[in-house]
GROMACS .gro file of C-alpha atoms in nm:
model
  208
    1MET     CA    1  -3.906   8.036  -3.310
    2LEU     CA    2  -4.287   7.999  -3.337
    3LYS     CA    3  -4.241   7.681  -3.535
    4LYS     CA    4  -4.022   7.542  -3.259
    5LEU     CA    5  -4.249   7.650  -2.971
    6PHE     CA    6  -4.576   7.529  -3.116
    7SER     CA    7  -4.447   7.232  -3.316
    8PHE     CA    8  -4.552   7.379  -3.651
    9GLY     CA    9  -4.443   7.198  -3.960
   10LYS     CA   10  -4.411   6.833  -4.046
   11LYS     CA   11  -4.458   6.592  -3.758
   12GLU     CA   12  -4.187   6.338  -3.693
   13ALA     CA   13  -4.283   5.981  -3.775
   14LYS     CA   14  -4.333   5.765  -3.468
   15ALA     CA   15  -4.112   5.463  -3.429
   16ALA     CA   16  -4.287   5.130  -3.473
   17PRO     CA   17  -4.371   4.971  -3.137
   18VAL     CA   18  -4.131   4.700  -3.025
   19PRO     CA   19  -4.315   4.372  -2.969
   20PRO     CA   20  -4.285   4.242  -2.613
   21THR     CA   21  -4.023   3.978  -2.552
   22PRO     CA   22  -4.183   3.647  -2.455
   23SER     CA   23  -4.125   3.577  -2.087
   24VAL     CA   24  -3.886   3.292  -2.020
   25PRO     CA   25  -3.943   3.085  -1.704
   26LYS     CA   26  -3.660   3.110  -1.453
   27TRP     CA   27  -3.695   2.740  -1.381
   28SER     CA   28  -3.866   2.430  -1.509
   29GLU     CA   29  -4.211   2.320  -1.403
   30PRO     CA   30  -4.212   2.134  -1.069
   31THR     CA   31  -4.207   1.756  -1.082
   32ILE     CA   32  -4.371   1.734  -0.739
   33PRO     CA   33  -4.741   1.824  -0.723
   34PHE     CA   34  -4.775   2.189  -0.623
   35LEU     CA   35  -5.037   2.131  -0.351
   36ASP     CA   36  -5.103   2.271  -0.005
   37TYR     CA   37  -4.850   2.133   0.244
   38TYR     CA   38  -4.831   2.231   0.611
   39ALA     CA   39  -4.566   2.044   0.806
   40LEU     CA   40  -4.297   2.042   1.072
   41HIS     CA   41  -3.992   1.817   1.099
   42PHE     CA   42  -3.834   1.755   1.441
   43HIS     CA   43  -3.481   1.614   1.463
   44GLU     CA   44  -3.395   1.349   1.724
   45MET     CA   45  -3.727   1.374   1.908
   46GLU     CA   46  -3.938   1.085   2.030
   47LEU     CA   47  -4.302   1.066   1.931
   48ASP     CA   48  -4.422   1.137   2.285
   49ALA     CA   49  -4.213   1.455   2.307
   50ALA     CA   50  -4.326   1.565   1.962
   51GLU     CA   51  -4.688   1.505   2.056
   52ARG     CA   52  -4.658   1.716   2.371
   53ALA     CA   53  -4.498   1.999   2.174
   54VAL     CA   54  -4.757   1.990   1.895
   55ARG     CA   55  -5.047   1.979   2.140
   56GLU     CA   56  -4.910   2.271   2.339
   57HIS     CA   57  -4.823   2.495   2.046
   58TYR     CA   58  -5.059   2.397   1.763
   59LEU     CA   59  -5.369   2.209   1.880
   60VAL     CA   60  -5.523   2.511   2.048
   61GLN     CA   61  -5.817   2.626   1.838
   62GLY     CA   62  -6.009   2.334   1.689
   63GLU     CA   63  -6.329   2.143   1.751
   64ALA     CA   64  -6.284   1.874   2.016
   65GLY     CA   65  -6.258   1.524   1.874
   66THR     CA   66  -6.161   1.631   1.523
   67PRO     CA   67  -5.818   1.557   1.366
   68GLY     CA   68  -5.564   1.832   1.422
   69ALA     CA   69  -5.229   1.677   1.332
   70LEU     CA   70  -5.062   1.355   1.227
   71LEU     CA   71  -4.719   1.249   1.354
   72ALA     CA   72  -4.489   1.001   1.182
   73LYS     CA   73  -4.145   0.892   1.300
   74GLN     CA   74  -3.899   0.771   1.039
   75GLY     CA   75  -3.531   0.748   1.120
   76ALA     CA   76  -3.397   1.051   1.304
   77TRP     CA   77  -3.698   1.267   1.223
   78VAL     CA   78  -4.056   1.306   1.337
   79THR     CA   79  -4.284   1.477   1.086
   80ALA     CA   80  -4.602   1.658   1.186
   81TYR     CA   81  -4.857   1.698   0.907
   82PHE     CA   82  -5.137   1.950   0.954
   83PRO     CA   83  -5.469   2.033   0.791
   84GLU     CA   84  -5.503   2.399   0.697
   85LYS     CA   85  -5.760   2.461   0.973
   86THR     CA   86  -5.503   2.382   1.243
   87VAL     CA   87  -5.242   2.635   1.135
   88ARG     CA   88  -5.466   2.918   1.019
   89GLY     CA   89  -5.387   3.242   1.207
   90LEU     CA   90  -5.165   3.063   1.457
   91GLY     CA   91  -4.822   3.217   1.409
   92PHE     CA   92  -4.691   2.899   1.250
   93ASN     CA   93  -4.323   2.994   1.230
   94ARG     CA   94  -4.315   3.156   1.572
   95GLN     CA   95  -4.448   2.838   1.733
   96ALA     CA   96  -4.190   2.630   1.545
   97SER     CA   97  -3.911   2.852   1.677
   98PHE     CA   98  -4.043   2.808   2.032
   99ILE     CA   99  -4.029   2.429   2.001
  100ALA     CA  100  -3.675   2.439   1.858
  101ARG     CA  101  -3.563   2.652   2.151
  102GLU     CA  102  -3.742   2.444   2.414
  103GLN     CA  103  -3.615   2.111   2.278
  104GLY     CA  104  -3.268   2.232   2.180
  105THR     CA  105  -3.293   2.072   1.838
  106TRP     CA  106  -3.356   2.128   1.468
  107VAL     CA  107  -3.710   2.214   1.362
  108ILE     CA  108  -3.798   2.274   0.997
  109GLY     CA  109  -4.139   2.421   0.933
  110TYR     CA  110  -4.318   2.520   0.616
  111ARG     CA  111  -4.642   2.630   0.462
  112ILE     CA  112  -4.681   2.566   0.091
  113TYR     CA  113  -4.975   2.717  -0.092
  114GLN     CA  114  -5.106   2.538  -0.399
  115GLY     CA  115  -4.962   2.691  -0.715
  116GLU     CA  116  -4.868   3.014  -0.536
  117GLY     CA  117  -4.557   2.985  -0.323
  118LEU     CA  118  -4.386   2.851  -0.016
  119ASP     CA  119  -4.242   2.976   0.312
  120VAL     CA  120  -3.984   2.752   0.481
  121HIS     CA  121  -3.789   2.820   0.800
  122TYR     CA  122  -3.495   2.623   0.938
  123PHE     CA  123  -3.443   2.653   1.315
  124ARG     CA  124  -3.168   2.504   1.531
  125SER     CA  125  -3.223   2.553   1.905
  126ASN     CA  126  -3.246   2.932   1.946
  127GLU     CA  127  -3.102   3.009   1.601
  128HIS     CA  128  -3.294   3.091   1.284
  129VAL     CA  129  -3.053   2.920   1.045
  130GLU     CA  130  -3.206   2.997   0.705
  131GLN     CA  131  -3.523   3.062   0.509
  132LEU     CA  132  -3.666   2.965   0.171
  133ALA     CA  133  -3.933   3.205   0.047
  134PHE     CA  134  -4.080   3.186  -0.300
  135SER     CA  135  -4.386   3.332  -0.471
  136THR     CA  136  -4.502   3.379  -0.828
  137GLU     CA  137  -4.286   3.694  -0.833
  138GLY     CA  138  -3.967   3.500  -0.763
  139ILE     CA  139  -3.740   3.384  -0.481
  140GLU     CA  140  -3.681   3.619  -0.190
  141PHE     CA  141  -3.465   3.392   0.027
  142GLU     CA  142  -3.302   3.053  -0.023
  143PRO     CA  143  -3.028   2.848   0.145
  144THR     CA  144  -2.711   2.810  -0.058
  145ASP     CA  145  -2.444   2.679   0.182
  146PRO     CA  146  -2.441   2.301   0.239
  147GLU     CA  147  -2.230   2.350   0.551
  148LEU     CA  148  -2.536   2.487   0.730
  149PHE     CA  149  -2.686   2.138   0.721
  150ALA     CA  150  -2.366   1.932   0.752
  151ALA     CA  151  -2.466   1.795   1.093
  152LEU     CA  152  -2.783   1.649   0.938
  153GLY     CA  153  -2.660   1.508   0.607
  154ASP     CA  154  -2.481   1.583   0.283
  155GLY     CA  155  -2.657   1.871   0.115
  156SER     CA  156  -2.377   1.936  -0.132
  157LEU     CA  157  -2.558   1.753  -0.413
  158VAL     CA  158  -2.857   1.988  -0.394
  159LEU     CA  159  -2.703   2.310  -0.261
  160PRO     CA  160  -2.690   2.560  -0.411
  161ARG     CA  161  -3.006   2.519  -0.618
  162SER     CA  162  -2.950   2.491  -0.992
  163ALA     CA  163  -3.092   2.781  -1.193
  164THR     CA  164  -3.345   2.559  -1.371
  165GLN     CA  165  -3.470   2.368  -1.066
  166HIS     CA  166  -3.811   2.476  -0.942
  167PRO     CA  167  -3.801   2.596  -0.577
  168LEU     CA  168  -4.064   2.337  -0.480
  169ASP     CA  169  -3.851   2.050  -0.609
  170PHE     CA  170  -3.546   2.205  -0.446
  171HIS     CA  171  -3.722   2.224  -0.109
  172PHE     CA  172  -3.812   1.856  -0.104
  173ALA     CA  173  -3.474   1.751  -0.248
  174LEU     CA  174  -3.299   1.925   0.041
  175LEU     CA  175  -3.525   1.751   0.293
  176ALA     CA  176  -3.446   1.414   0.135
  177ALA     CA  177  -3.074   1.491   0.142
  178ILE     CA  178  -3.082   1.538   0.520
  179GLY     CA  179  -3.280   1.221   0.581
  180ILE     CA  180  -3.644   1.332   0.583
  181ALA     CA  181  -3.870   1.082   0.408
  182ASP     CA  182  -4.230   1.121   0.292
  183ALA     CA  183  -4.221   1.500   0.319
  184ALA     CA  184  -4.417   1.567   0.000
  185LEU     CA  185  -4.751   1.449   0.136
  186SER     CA  186  -5.056   1.668   0.161
  187TRP     CA  187  -5.275   1.631   0.469
  188GLU     CA  188  -5.514   1.403   0.280
  189GLU     CA  189  -5.231   1.188   0.145
  190ALA     CA  190  -5.063   1.156   0.484
  191LEU     CA  191  -5.392   1.063   0.649
  192ALA     CA  192  -5.459   0.796   0.387
  193ARG     CA  193  -5.110   0.651   0.435
  194HIS     CA  194  -5.160   0.645   0.813
  195GLU     CA  195  -5.495   0.468   0.782
  196ALA     CA  196  -5.330   0.211   0.555
  197ALA     CA  197  -5.048   0.159   0.811
  198ALA     CA  198  -4.800   0.277   0.546
  199LEU     CA  199  -4.645   0.576   0.721
  200GLY     CA  200  -4.403   0.415   0.963
  201ASP     CA  201  -4.465   0.469   1.334
  202SER     CA  202  -4.748   0.722   1.315
  203ARG     CA  203  -5.027   0.855   1.531
  204LEU     CA  204  -5.326   1.079   1.470
  205LEU     CA  205  -5.379   1.367   1.715
  206LEU     CA  206  -5.729   1.493   1.787
  207PHE     CA  207  -5.822   1.829   1.932
  208ALA     CA  208  -5.899   1.794   2.303
   0.00000   0.00000   0.00000
């Protein structure tokens, strides 16, 4: 009994530690540069209407005369590119939902943080259709049903995402599938394209 209570006698040999299993990436490395991207896409809106909406909801806290957004119309979509200073602490997704409701149209908004993750929201009028949320810890939400976007284009070739496709590549592939061009442009890249007259019908918006 004493031997049992106080562990007298020969100690049991400890098992050899099991070496850790090398971590296997869930997906391949992104083919698109993992930079900062802050953008909105408006469906079937004219540039003037998009400018009014962006000025009302986003150009509210910057230094007068400095660039706050860049609009570009290509096909059925108007894209708004933003520098980080414009969207910081603004309630980015909430403002996007307001515009979708006011205009009765699709609005896709996202913030992508260099090398860290992305947060994408898909709005249609007063409906929050879907979300794509990804961080270094994994994917929390992602769209899988191509029928959700059937009115915009054929998403069946990219939805659902393949297991090896990086979420960043998937995000931009889905945008391309529904007719959104030049989405993968950082603020600096979009501005350079605009200044070179290589971004379609575009206009730079300054803070008032």
